[in-house]
């Protein structure tokens, strides 16, 4: 698009003077291409499906049409108490809050205070009833929130969705995937059919035919790629480097220590790994003077979906407000939509298990034509196929190993003081060990769900390297490891030990927490008292059974119970039908008994000793 056609004056839609004023004060000299294409359509009478790269200004492209429509439809007068004019749905609380602040930054320039917005996100601080009361008191015209909370809210008797005339699904492909689509459909079914609908995302094609579930009417598709037809903006440098899993954390610290940045977002695969590594990194910072492993001036924050809403919002704000050397350790909760202008570096410790998320994560930097760098760690070996795989999706990644410490490879690094330090931190409190094991197991689970499963293969995974990255000295017992780890004995001390088992006495490995330690000692004493060999075997099995097997057993138990209940119901129905037929009764009873026998047999077969690892 030529620059002249991006002048606000050239827009084929006359904006309200106060909106023009707001745009000028916000310093938006030109429209972005997506704004130039979307505003006249959406503010006119068209439904839109907008597919535009990350950081290209989609929020303003739907906020301006909503504000314009409110004025044109005289919603301030026409929308009665209990009704609202527009609804914006977002997949995360953080994004919903951010959208609301963009709306408010426009409304600051409106001469009256009768256009208001309200945030609807789940929090412990106020209930839906509080949201409803506030809504009835404040009479906001625009609602912004997450699907679950919005659905609960609009089903309240006092809330009348009949006047809603505009609805926006931001990150629409995410809102239409399995985890949200049912709620979103239910919300849309409660809204009037005569409305304008807008779907926005940088990866909208992934929504496939689900976009038709949104009740679009003759939509216009607006697509804005970057200059070279790439799926990422041209201001964003996409790099990768090949690393050995066991040195990943050290490489990350090396980069954070050695390179200058304002804000850096580091993506971890799971919530538990964020808390685990955050804990260790905090320890390194507290001992910075002694160990000198992390720069004093780094400000480290952690954010993930298992934290309370208020704490999440506060962390994001602190990260935004810290101007230099600010590092956010996070998960995909902060992958989509989050707009923090000064983020100049994104690091992914592993590619995400959904390839669309790769673009969203990278897109937290290089926004609105600012320069940004996104670096992805790829495990040496099979994972290197990820690069050509992404090329096919119009995502070109360039290798850049210049930020790495070349000493940190399995070949070069003989004595690993960092690993020893990590290990001794874990050995200080058994809770840390439990945490490490859980994080490790969660990672394997995460890895096994990769959408590109031919590249991210459990069969060729470096389980020992990963265990070292988590500071573990013994592999947890998992079927995935037993099945896939070849030559375990050659590289370990046997029985899952990565270090010499003589050096760690598991019976003396204690919890700092008094209660936990008391229970551990009590269980240990009980175990020592058992002289009956069979019982001891059983208790040991219970204690050492692998984490994932425990879950599997629980799951299969529930499944079996459900199956039995269904069977019982079917038999009862059958009996009721054939009340007077003895032979049939006999046949059914036999069948029922057989089922019980088979179930007992199954239980018996399942009860072989599973493992001898002393983990969870
Ligand atoms: N016309 C404009 N000129 C300059 N900057 C703009 C303009 N419009 C929006 N921006 C800025 O661009 C940045 C990115 O905008 P926004 O968050 O809407 O992107 P997005 O396309 O929704 O990205 P994502 O797909 O990652 O959600 C914001 O900081 C916003 O203030």
Coordinates of C-alpha atoms and ligand atoms in Angstrom, one line a residue:
X1 CA 0.0 0.0 0.0
X2 CA 1.5 3.4 -0.9
X3 CA 2.2 5.6 2.1
X4 CA -0.2 8.4 0.9
X5 CA -3.1 6.0 1.0
X6 CA -2.3 5.4 4.7
X7 CA -2.9 9.0 5.7
X8 CA -5.8 9.3 8.1
X9 CA -7.3 12.0 5.9
X10 CA -7.5 9.5 3.0
X11 CA -9.7 7.1 4.9
X12 CA -13.0 6.5 3.1
X13 CA -14.9 7.1 6.3
X14 CA -15.3 10.4 8.1
X15 CA -14.1 9.9 11.7
X16 CA -15.5 11.8 14.7
X17 CA -13.4 14.8 15.5
X18 CA -12.6 13.6 19.0
X19 CA -11.4 10.3 17.6
X20 CA -9.1 12.1 15.2
X21 CA -7.9 14.1 18.1
X22 CA -7.2 11.0 20.1
X23 CA -5.3 9.5 17.2
X24 CA -3.1 12.6 16.9
X25 CA -2.3 12.7 20.6
X26 CA -1.5 9.0 20.6
X27 CA 1.1 9.8 17.9
X28 CA -0.4 7.5 15.2
X29 CA 0.8 9.5 12.2
X30 CA -0.4 7.1 9.6
X31 CA -2.9 4.2 9.6
X32 CA -1.5 0.8 9.5
X33 CA -2.6 -1.2 6.4
X34 CA -5.0 -3.3 8.4
X35 CA -6.6 -0.2 9.8
X36 CA -6.9 1.4 6.4
X37 CA -8.7 -1.7 5.1
X38 CA -10.8 -2.6 8.1
X39 CA -12.1 0.6 9.6
X40 CA -14.3 1.7 6.6
X41 CA -15.8 -1.8 6.3
X42 CA -16.4 -2.6 9.9
X43 CA -17.6 0.9 10.8
X44 CA -19.8 0.7 7.6
X45 CA -22.1 -2.3 7.6
X46 CA -19.8 -5.2 6.9
X47 CA -18.8 -8.3 8.9
X48 CA -15.1 -8.7 8.7
X49 CA -12.6 -11.6 9.0
X50 CA -9.2 -10.0 9.5
X51 CA -6.0 -11.9 9.1
X52 CA -3.0 -9.6 9.7
X53 CA 0.5 -10.2 11.1
X54 CA 1.3 -9.7 14.8
X55 CA 1.7 -6.1 16.0
X56 CA 0.0 -4.6 12.9
X57 CA -2.6 -2.6 14.9
X58 CA -5.6 -4.8 14.8
X59 CA -6.9 -3.6 18.1
X60 CA -7.4 0.0 16.9
X61 CA -8.9 -1.5 13.7
X62 CA -11.8 -2.7 15.8
X63 CA -11.9 -0.2 18.6
X64 CA -12.5 2.8 16.2
X65 CA -15.5 1.2 14.4
X66 CA -17.1 0.3 17.7
X67 CA -16.8 3.9 19.0
X68 CA -18.0 5.3 15.7
X69 CA -21.0 3.0 15.7
X70 CA -21.9 4.0 19.3
X71 CA -22.0 7.6 18.2
X72 CA -23.8 6.9 14.9
X73 CA -26.4 4.7 16.4
X74 CA -26.9 7.1 19.2
X75 CA -26.4 4.3 21.6
X76 CA -25.9 6.6 24.6
X77 CA -29.6 7.4 24.4
X78 CA -31.0 4.3 22.8
X79 CA -29.3 1.6 24.9
X80 CA -31.4 1.1 28.0
X81 CA -30.5 0.1 31.5
X82 CA -29.5 -3.6 31.6
X83 CA -28.5 -3.5 27.9
X84 CA -25.1 -3.0 26.2
X85 CA -24.0 -2.0 22.7
X86 CA -20.8 -4.0 22.0
X87 CA -19.0 -7.1 23.2
X88 CA -15.3 -8.0 22.7
X89 CA -14.3 -11.5 23.6
X90 CA -10.6 -12.4 24.3
X91 CA -9.0 -15.7 25.2
X92 CA -7.0 -14.3 28.2
X93 CA -7.6 -11.9 31.0
X94 CA -4.4 -10.0 30.3
X95 CA -5.5 -9.4 26.7
X96 CA -9.0 -8.4 27.8
X97 CA -7.5 -5.8 30.1
X98 CA -5.2 -4.5 27.5
X99 CA -8.1 -4.1 25.0
X100 CA -10.0 -2.2 27.6
X101 CA -7.1 0.2 28.2
X102 CA -6.9 0.9 24.4
X103 CA -10.7 1.7 24.5
X104 CA -10.1 4.0 27.5
X105 CA -7.2 5.7 25.9
X106 CA -9.6 6.9 23.2
X107 CA -12.4 7.7 25.6
X108 CA -10.1 10.0 27.5
X109 CA -10.5 12.4 24.6
X110 CA -14.3 12.3 24.4
X111 CA -15.8 15.3 26.0
X112 CA -18.5 13.4 27.9
X113 CA -18.2 10.5 30.3
X114 CA -21.2 8.6 29.1
X115 CA -19.4 6.0 27.0
X116 CA -18.0 3.5 29.4
X117 CA -16.5 0.0 29.2
X118 CA -16.5 -2.8 31.7
X119 CA -14.0 -5.7 32.1
X120 CA -15.5 -9.2 32.6
X121 CA -12.8 -11.6 33.7
X122 CA -12.7 -14.3 36.4
X123 CA -11.1 -13.1 39.6
X124 CA -11.3 -14.0 43.2
X125 CA -11.9 -10.4 44.2
X126 CA -15.3 -9.9 42.8
X127 CA -18.1 -12.3 41.9
X128 CA -20.4 -12.3 38.9
X129 CA -23.0 -10.7 41.1
X130 CA -20.6 -7.8 41.8
X131 CA -20.0 -7.5 38.0
X132 CA -23.8 -7.4 37.4
X133 CA -24.3 -4.7 40.1
X134 CA -21.5 -2.6 38.7
X135 CA -22.9 -3.0 35.2
X136 CA -26.4 -1.9 36.3
X137 CA -24.9 1.1 38.2
X138 CA -22.3 2.3 35.6
X139 CA -24.3 1.4 32.5
X140 CA -21.2 0.6 30.3
X141 CA -21.9 0.3 26.6
X142 CA -18.9 -1.8 25.8
X143 CA -18.1 -5.1 27.5
X144 CA -14.7 -6.8 27.2
X145 CA -13.9 -10.2 28.7
X146 CA -13.1 -13.8 28.6
X147 CA -15.6 -16.4 27.3
X148 CA -16.5 -18.2 30.6
X149 CA -17.1 -15.0 32.6
X150 CA -19.0 -13.4 29.7
X151 CA -21.3 -16.4 29.4
X152 CA -22.1 -16.5 33.1
X153 CA -22.6 -12.7 33.1
X154 CA -25.0 -12.5 30.1
X155 CA -27.1 -15.4 31.4
X156 CA -28.0 -13.4 34.5
X157 CA -31.7 -12.4 34.5
X158 CA -31.0 -8.6 34.8
X159 CA -28.7 -8.6 31.7
X160 CA -30.4 -8.0 28.4
X161 CA -28.2 -8.9 25.4
X162 CA -30.9 -8.0 22.8
X163 CA -29.3 -4.6 22.0
X164 CA -25.8 -5.8 21.3
X165 CA -25.1 -4.6 17.8
X166 CA -21.3 -5.4 17.5
X167 CA -19.3 -8.3 18.5
X168 CA -15.5 -8.9 18.1
X169 CA -13.6 -12.1 18.6
X170 CA -10.0 -11.1 19.1
X171 CA -7.6 -14.0 18.6
X172 CA -10.6 -15.6 16.9
X173 CA -8.9 -18.9 15.9
X174 CA -8.0 -19.5 19.6
X175 CA -11.6 -18.7 20.6
X176 CA -12.9 -21.1 18.1
X177 CA -10.7 -24.0 19.1
X178 CA -11.9 -26.9 21.3
X179 CA -11.3 -25.3 24.6
X180 CA -13.4 -22.2 24.0
X181 CA -15.8 -22.9 21.1
X182 CA -18.7 -24.2 23.1
X183 CA -18.8 -21.1 25.4
X184 CA -18.3 -18.8 22.4
X185 CA -21.1 -20.4 20.5
X186 CA -23.4 -20.2 23.5
X187 CA -22.6 -16.5 23.9
X188 CA -23.2 -15.8 20.2
X189 CA -26.5 -17.6 20.4
X190 CA -27.7 -15.3 23.1
X191 CA -27.0 -12.2 21.0
X192 CA -29.3 -10.8 18.3
X193 CA -28.7 -12.2 14.8
X194 CA -28.9 -8.6 13.3
X195 CA -25.4 -7.5 14.4
X196 CA -22.0 -6.8 13.0
X197 CA -19.4 -9.5 13.7
X198 CA -15.6 -9.1 13.4
X199 CA -13.0 -11.9 13.7
X200 CA -9.4 -10.8 14.2
X201 CA -6.1 -12.8 14.4
X202 CA -2.7 -13.3 12.9
X203 CA -3.4 -16.9 12.3
X204 CA -7.1 -16.9 11.5
X205 CA -6.9 -19.7 8.9
X206 CA -6.4 -22.2 11.7
X207 CA -10.0 -21.6 12.7
X208 CA -11.0 -23.5 9.5
X209 CA -14.7 -23.9 9.0
X210 CA -15.4 -23.0 12.6
X211 CA -15.6 -19.4 11.6
X212 CA -19.0 -20.2 10.2
X213 CA -20.2 -21.0 13.7
X214 CA -20.0 -17.3 14.5
X215 CA -23.1 -16.3 12.4
X216 CA -21.1 -14.1 10.0
X217 CA -23.2 -12.5 7.2
X218 CA -21.5 -11.9 3.9
X219 CA -18.2 -11.2 5.5
X220 CA -15.3 -9.4 3.9
X221 CA -11.9 -11.1 4.3
X222 CA -9.1 -8.7 4.9
X223 CA -5.5 -10.2 4.7
X224 CA -2.4 -8.2 5.4
X225 CA 0.9 -10.1 5.1
X226 CA 4.3 -8.6 5.6
X227 CA 6.3 -7.2 2.7
X228 CA 8.0 -10.4 1.5
X229 CA 4.8 -12.4 1.9
X230 CA 6.0 -13.9 5.1
X231 CA 3.7 -14.8 8.0
X232 CA 5.7 -12.6 10.4
X233 CA 6.3 -8.8 10.2
X234 CA 9.5 -7.8 8.4
X235 CA 10.7 -5.8 11.5
X236 CA 10.9 -9.1 13.4
X237 CA 14.1 -11.1 13.1
X238 CA 13.4 -14.8 13.4
X239 CA 16.5 -16.8 14.6
X240 CA 17.2 -20.2 16.0
X241 CA 20.2 -21.9 17.6
X242 CA 21.0 -25.5 18.2
X243 CA 21.7 -26.5 21.8
X244 CA 22.2 -29.5 23.9
X245 CA 19.2 -29.8 26.3
X246 CA 21.4 -30.1 29.4
X247 CA 22.9 -26.7 28.8
X248 CA 19.8 -24.8 27.9
X249 CA 19.3 -23.0 31.2
X250 CA 23.0 -22.0 31.3
X251 CA 22.8 -20.7 27.7
X252 CA 19.7 -18.7 28.6
X253 CA 21.5 -17.1 31.6
X254 CA 24.5 -16.5 29.4
X255 CA 22.4 -14.6 26.9
X256 CA 20.6 -12.6 29.6
X257 CA 24.0 -11.7 31.2
X258 CA 25.9 -10.8 28.1
X259 CA 23.5 -9.0 25.8
X260 CA 21.8 -5.7 26.1
X261 CA 18.0 -5.5 25.9
X262 CA 15.2 -3.5 27.4
X263 CA 12.7 -6.2 27.9
X264 CA 12.9 -9.9 27.2
X265 CA 10.2 -12.5 27.3
X266 CA 11.3 -16.1 27.9
X267 CA 8.8 -18.9 27.1
X268 CA 8.7 -22.1 29.1
X269 CA 6.5 -25.0 28.2
X270 CA 4.5 -25.4 31.4
X271 CA 3.4 -23.4 34.4
X272 CA 5.2 -25.7 36.8
X273 CA 8.5 -25.2 34.9
X274 CA 8.1 -21.4 35.2
X275 CA 7.8 -21.6 39.0
X276 CA 10.6 -24.2 39.3
X277 CA 13.2 -22.3 37.3
X278 CA 12.1 -19.0 38.7
X279 CA 12.8 -20.3 42.1
X280 CA 16.3 -21.4 41.2
X281 CA 17.1 -18.2 39.3
X282 CA 15.9 -16.2 42.3
X283 CA 18.3 -18.3 44.4
X284 CA 21.1 -17.5 42.0
X285 CA 20.3 -13.8 42.3
X286 CA 20.4 -13.9 46.1
X287 CA 23.8 -15.6 45.9
X288 CA 25.0 -13.4 43.0
X289 CA 28.0 -12.1 45.0
X290 CA 29.2 -15.6 45.8
X291 CA 28.5 -17.5 42.5
X292 CA 28.4 -14.7 40.0
X293 CA 26.1 -16.6 37.7
X294 CA 23.5 -14.0 37.0
X295 CA 23.8 -10.2 36.6
X296 CA 22.7 -8.1 39.5
X297 CA 20.8 -5.6 37.4
X298 CA 18.4 -8.2 35.8
X299 CA 14.8 -7.8 37.0
X300 CA 13.2 -11.2 36.7
X301 CA 9.4 -11.7 36.8
X302 CA 7.3 -14.8 36.5
X303 CA 3.8 -15.1 35.0
X304 CA 1.6 -18.1 34.2
X305 CA -2.0 -19.2 34.2
X306 CA -2.0 -20.9 37.6
X307 CA -1.4 -17.6 39.4
X308 CA -4.3 -15.5 40.7
X309 CA -5.7 -12.8 38.4
X310 CA -4.6 -9.9 40.5
X311 CA -1.1 -11.2 40.8
X312 CA -0.9 -11.8 37.0
X313 CA -2.1 -8.3 36.3
X314 CA 0.4 -6.8 38.8
X315 CA 3.3 -8.8 37.4
X316 CA 2.5 -7.7 33.8
X317 CA 2.3 -4.1 35.0
X318 CA 5.7 -4.3 36.8
X319 CA 7.3 -5.9 33.8
X320 CA 5.9 -3.1 31.6
X321 CA 7.0 -0.4 34.0
X322 CA 10.6 -1.7 34.4
X323 CA 12.4 0.0 31.6
X324 CA 15.6 -1.9 31.3
X325 CA 17.0 -5.4 31.8
X326 CA 13.5 -6.7 32.5
X327 CA 12.9 -10.4 32.0
X328 CA 9.5 -12.2 32.0
X329 CA 9.5 -15.9 32.5
X330 CA 6.2 -17.1 31.2
X331 CA 4.0 -19.6 29.3
X332 CA 1.7 -19.3 26.4
X333 CA -0.7 -17.4 28.6
X334 CA 1.3 -14.4 27.4
X335 CA 1.8 -15.6 23.8
X336 CA -1.1 -14.0 22.1
X337 CA -2.1 -10.3 21.8
X338 CA 0.0 -8.9 24.6
X339 CA 1.4 -5.6 23.5
X340 CA 4.4 -4.3 25.5
X341 CA 6.2 -1.9 23.1
X342 CA 9.7 -2.2 24.5
X343 CA 10.1 -5.9 24.3
X344 CA 13.1 -6.3 22.0
X345 CA 14.0 -9.9 22.7
X346 CA 11.9 -13.1 22.8
X347 CA 13.5 -16.4 23.7
X348 CA 11.7 -19.8 23.4
X349 CA 13.4 -22.6 25.3
X350 CA 11.5 -25.0 23.1
X351 CA 9.2 -24.5 20.1
X352 CA 5.6 -24.6 21.3
X353 CA 3.6 -27.7 20.6
X354 CA 1.2 -25.8 18.4
X355 CA 3.0 -24.2 15.4
X356 CA 0.7 -21.1 15.3
X357 CA 1.7 -20.3 18.8
X358 CA 5.3 -20.0 17.5
X359 CA 4.3 -16.9 15.5
X360 CA 2.3 -15.4 18.3
X361 CA 5.2 -15.9 20.8
X362 CA 7.7 -14.4 18.4
X363 CA 5.3 -11.6 17.6
X364 CA 5.6 -10.1 21.2
X365 CA 8.5 -8.3 19.7
X366 CA 9.1 -6.5 16.4
X367 CA 5.7 -4.8 16.8
X368 CA 4.4 -1.7 14.9
X369 CA 7.6 -1.6 12.8
X370 CA 10.0 -1.6 15.8
X371 CA 13.0 -3.9 15.5
X372 CA 12.8 -7.1 17.5
X373 CA 14.6 -10.4 17.7
X374 CA 13.0 -13.8 18.5
X375 CA 15.5 -16.6 19.3
X376 CA 14.3 -20.2 19.5
X377 CA 16.4 -23.0 21.0
X378 CA 16.3 -26.2 19.0
X379 CA 17.6 -29.5 20.5
X380 CA 20.4 -31.0 18.6
X381 CA 19.3 -33.8 16.2
X382 CA 15.9 -34.6 14.9
X383 CA 14.4 -31.2 16.1
X384 CA 16.5 -29.4 13.5
X385 CA 13.9 -30.5 10.9
X386 CA 11.6 -27.9 12.5
X387 CA 13.4 -25.2 10.3
X388 CA 12.4 -26.6 6.9
X389 CA 9.0 -27.5 8.4
X390 CA 8.3 -23.9 9.3
X391 CA 9.6 -22.7 5.9
X392 CA 6.7 -24.5 4.3
X393 CA 4.5 -22.3 6.4
X394 CA 6.1 -19.1 5.1
X395 CA 8.2 -18.7 8.3
X396 CA 11.9 -18.4 7.6
X397 CA 14.2 -18.9 10.5
X398 CA 17.9 -18.0 10.2
X399 CA 20.5 -19.7 12.3
X400 CA 22.3 -17.4 14.8
X401 CA 24.6 -19.1 17.3
X402 CA 26.5 -15.9 18.1
X403 CA 24.7 -15.3 21.3
X404 CA 25.5 -18.8 22.7
X405 CA 28.5 -19.7 24.9
X406 CA 30.4 -22.2 22.6
X407 CA 31.9 -23.9 25.6
X408 CA 28.5 -25.2 26.6
X409 CA 28.2 -28.4 24.6
X410 CA 28.3 -32.0 25.6
X411 CA 31.6 -32.3 23.7
X412 CA 33.3 -29.3 25.2
X413 CA 32.1 -29.2 28.7
X414 CA 33.7 -31.9 30.8
X415 CA 33.2 -30.7 34.4
X416 CA 29.9 -29.1 35.1
X417 CA 30.0 -26.8 38.1
X418 CA 26.7 -25.3 37.3
X419 CA 24.9 -28.7 37.4
X420 CA 26.6 -29.5 40.7
X421 CA 25.4 -26.2 42.1
X422 CA 21.9 -26.8 40.8
X423 CA 21.9 -30.3 42.3
X424 CA 23.1 -29.1 45.7
X425 CA 20.3 -26.4 45.7
X426 CA 17.8 -29.3 45.1
X427 CA 19.4 -31.5 47.7
X428 CA 18.8 -28.8 50.3
X429 CA 15.1 -29.4 50.4
X430 CA 13.3 -32.5 49.1
X431 CA 10.4 -30.3 48.1
X432 CA 12.6 -28.9 45.3
X433 CA 13.3 -32.4 44.1
X434 CA 9.6 -33.2 44.0
X435 CA 9.1 -30.0 42.1
X436 CA 11.9 -30.8 39.6
X437 CA 10.4 -34.3 39.0
X438 CA 6.9 -32.9 38.5
X439 CA 8.3 -30.3 36.1
X440 CA 10.3 -32.9 34.2
X441 CA 7.3 -35.2 33.9
X442 CA 5.0 -32.3 32.8
X443 CA 7.6 -31.5 30.1
X444 CA 7.6 -35.0 28.7
X445 CA 3.8 -35.0 28.7
X446 CA 3.9 -31.6 26.9
X447 CA 6.4 -32.9 24.4
X448 CA 4.4 -36.0 23.6
X449 CA 1.5 -33.7 22.6
X450 CA 3.4 -31.9 19.9
X451 CA 1.4 -31.3 16.8
X452 CA 4.5 -31.9 14.7
X453 CA 5.0 -35.3 16.2
X454 CA 7.3 -36.6 13.4
X455 CA 9.9 -34.0 14.4
X456 CA 9.4 -33.8 18.2
X457 CA 9.7 -37.5 18.8
X458 CA 9.8 -39.2 22.2
X459 CA 11.8 -42.0 20.6
X460 CA 14.8 -39.8 19.9
X461 CA 14.6 -37.5 22.9
X462 CA 17.6 -36.8 25.1
X463 CA 16.0 -37.8 28.5
X464 CA 19.2 -37.6 30.4
X465 CA 20.2 -34.2 29.1
X466 CA 16.7 -32.9 30.0
X467 CA 17.0 -34.4 33.5
X468 CA 20.3 -32.5 34.0
X469 CA 18.6 -29.3 32.8
X470 CA 16.2 -29.7 35.6
X471 CA 19.0 -30.4 38.1
X472 CA 17.8 -34.0 38.5
X473 CA 20.3 -36.7 39.5
X474 CA 17.9 -39.6 39.0
X475 CA 15.4 -40.2 36.2
X476 CA 11.8 -40.5 37.2
X477 CA 10.2 -43.8 36.4
X478 CA 8.0 -43.2 33.3
X479 CA 6.8 -45.5 30.7
X480 CA 8.0 -43.0 28.0
X481 CA 11.5 -43.3 29.3
X482 CA 11.5 -47.1 29.8
X483 CA 10.2 -47.5 26.3
X484 CA 12.4 -45.0 24.5
X485 CA 15.7 -44.6 26.4
X486 CA 18.2 -46.8 24.7
X487 CA 21.5 -47.7 26.4
X488 CA 20.4 -46.2 29.7
X489 CA 22.8 -48.4 31.5
X490 CA 25.8 -47.2 29.5
X491 CA 25.2 -43.6 30.4
X492 CA 23.8 -43.8 33.9
X493 CA 24.8 -45.6 37.1
X494 CA 21.9 -48.0 36.6
X495 CA 18.5 -47.9 38.1
X496 CA 17.9 -44.4 36.8
X497 CA 20.8 -42.8 38.6
X498 CA 22.6 -40.1 36.6
X499 CA 25.1 -39.6 39.4
X500 CA 26.8 -42.1 41.7
X501 CA 24.0 -43.3 44.0
X502 CA 26.6 -43.7 46.8
X503 CA 26.8 -39.9 47.0
X504 CA 23.1 -39.3 47.8
X505 CA 21.3 -41.0 50.7
X506 CA 17.6 -40.9 49.7
X507 CA 16.6 -41.9 53.2
X508 CA 18.2 -38.9 54.7
X509 CA 17.0 -36.5 51.9
X510 CA 14.7 -34.3 53.9
X511 CA 12.0 -31.7 53.6
X512 CA 12.5 -28.3 55.1
X513 CA 8.8 -28.1 55.8
X514 CA 8.4 -29.6 59.2
X515 CA 5.0 -31.3 58.5
X516 CA 6.2 -32.9 55.3
X517 CA 9.4 -34.1 57.0
X518 CA 7.4 -35.6 59.9
X519 CA 5.2 -37.5 57.5
X520 CA 8.2 -38.7 55.5
X521 CA 10.0 -40.0 58.6
X522 CA 6.8 -41.6 59.8
X523 CA 6.3 -43.4 56.4
X524 CA 10.0 -44.4 56.4
X525 CA 9.8 -45.9 59.9
X526 CA 6.6 -47.8 59.0
X527 CA 8.4 -49.2 56.0
X528 CA 11.3 -50.4 58.1
X529 CA 9.0 -52.1 60.5
X530 CA 7.4 -54.3 57.8
X531 CA 9.0 -57.7 58.0
X532 CA 6.4 -59.5 55.9
X533 CA 8.2 -59.8 52.5
X534 CA 5.0 -59.7 50.5
X535 CA 3.7 -56.6 52.2
X536 CA 7.0 -54.9 51.9
X537 CA 7.0 -55.5 48.2
X538 CA 3.5 -54.1 48.0
X539 CA 4.4 -51.0 50.0
X540 CA 7.6 -50.4 48.1
X541 CA 5.7 -50.7 44.9
X542 CA 3.2 -48.2 46.1
X543 CA 5.9 -45.8 47.1
X544 CA 8.0 -46.2 44.0
X545 CA 5.3 -46.6 41.4
X546 CA 6.0 -44.1 38.5
X547 CA 4.2 -40.9 38.6
X548 CA 2.5 -41.3 35.2
X549 CA 1.5 -44.9 36.0
X550 CA -0.3 -43.6 39.1
X551 CA -2.3 -41.3 37.0
X552 CA -2.9 -44.0 34.4
X553 CA -4.1 -46.4 37.0
X554 CA -6.5 -43.9 38.4
X555 CA -7.7 -43.1 34.9
X556 CA -8.2 -46.7 33.9
X557 CA -9.9 -47.4 37.2
X558 CA -12.4 -44.7 36.5
X559 CA -12.9 -45.9 33.0
X560 CA -13.4 -49.4 34.2
X561 CA -15.9 -48.2 36.8
X562 CA -17.9 -46.3 34.2
X563 CA -17.9 -49.3 31.9
X564 CA -19.1 -51.5 34.7
X565 CA -21.9 -49.1 35.6
X566 CA -23.0 -49.0 32.0
X567 CA -23.0 -52.7 31.8
X568 CA -24.9 -53.0 35.1
X569 CA -27.5 -50.6 33.7
X570 CA -27.8 -52.5 30.5
X571 CA -28.3 -55.8 32.4
X572 CA -30.9 -54.3 34.6
X573 CA -32.8 -53.0 31.6
X574 CA -32.5 -56.4 30.0
X575 CA -33.8 -58.1 33.1
X576 CA -36.7 -55.8 33.3
X577 CA -37.6 -56.6 29.7
X578 CA -37.2 -60.3 30.0
X579 CA -38.7 -60.7 33.4
X580 CA -40.4 -64.0 32.6
X581 CA -37.7 -65.6 30.5
X582 CA -35.5 -67.7 32.8
X583 CA -33.0 -68.7 30.1
X584 CA -32.3 -65.2 29.1
X585 CA -31.8 -64.3 32.7
X586 CA -29.3 -67.0 33.1
X587 CA -27.4 -66.0 30.1
X588 CA -27.2 -62.4 31.2
X589 CA -26.1 -63.3 34.7
X590 CA -23.3 -65.5 33.4
X591 CA -22.1 -62.7 31.2
X592 CA -22.1 -60.4 34.2
X593 CA -20.1 -62.9 36.3
X594 CA -17.6 -63.3 33.5
X595 CA -17.1 -59.6 33.4
X596 CA -16.3 -59.5 37.1
X597 CA -13.9 -62.4 36.7
X598 CA -12.2 -60.7 33.8
X599 CA -11.9 -57.5 35.7
X600 CA -10.4 -59.4 38.7
X601 CA -8.0 -61.1 36.3
X602 CA -7.0 -57.7 34.8
X603 CA -6.4 -56.3 38.3
X604 CA -4.2 -59.3 39.1
X605 CA -2.2 -59.0 35.9
X606 CA -1.7 -55.2 36.6
X607 CA -0.1 -55.8 39.9
X608 CA 3.5 -56.7 38.9
X609 CA 6.2 -54.7 40.6
X610 CA 6.4 -51.5 38.5
X611 CA 9.7 -50.0 39.5
X612 CA 12.2 -49.4 42.2
X613 CA 12.7 -45.6 41.7
X614 CA 12.3 -43.5 44.7
X615 CA 10.8 -40.4 43.3
X616 CA 7.3 -39.3 44.1
Ligands
LIG1 N1 -1.6 3.7 13.3 C1 -0.7 3.3 14.1 N2 0.5 3.9 14.1 C2 1.5 3.5 14.9 N3 1.4 2.6 15.9 C3 0.2 2.0 16.0 C4 -0.9 2.3 15.1 N4 -2.0 1.6 15.4 C5 -1.6 0.8 16.5 N5 -0.3 1.0 16.8 C6 0.5 0.4 17.8 O1 0.9 -0.9 17.3 C7 1.1 -1.8 18.4 C8 0.5 -3.1 18.1 O2 -0.9 -3.0 18.0 P1 -1.9 -4.2 18.4 O3 -1.6 -4.7 19.7 O4 -3.3 -3.8 18.0 O5 -1.4 -5.3 17.3 P2 -2.1 -6.6 16.8 O6 -2.2 -6.6 15.3 O7 -3.4 -6.8 17.5 O8 -1.1 -7.7 17.3 P3 -1.3 -9.2 17.8 O9 -1.7 -10.0 16.6 O10 0.0 -9.6 18.3 O11 -2.4 -9.2 18.8 C9 0.5 -1.1 19.6 O12 1.5 -0.7 20.5 C10 -0.3 0.1 19.1 O13 -0.3 1.2 20.0

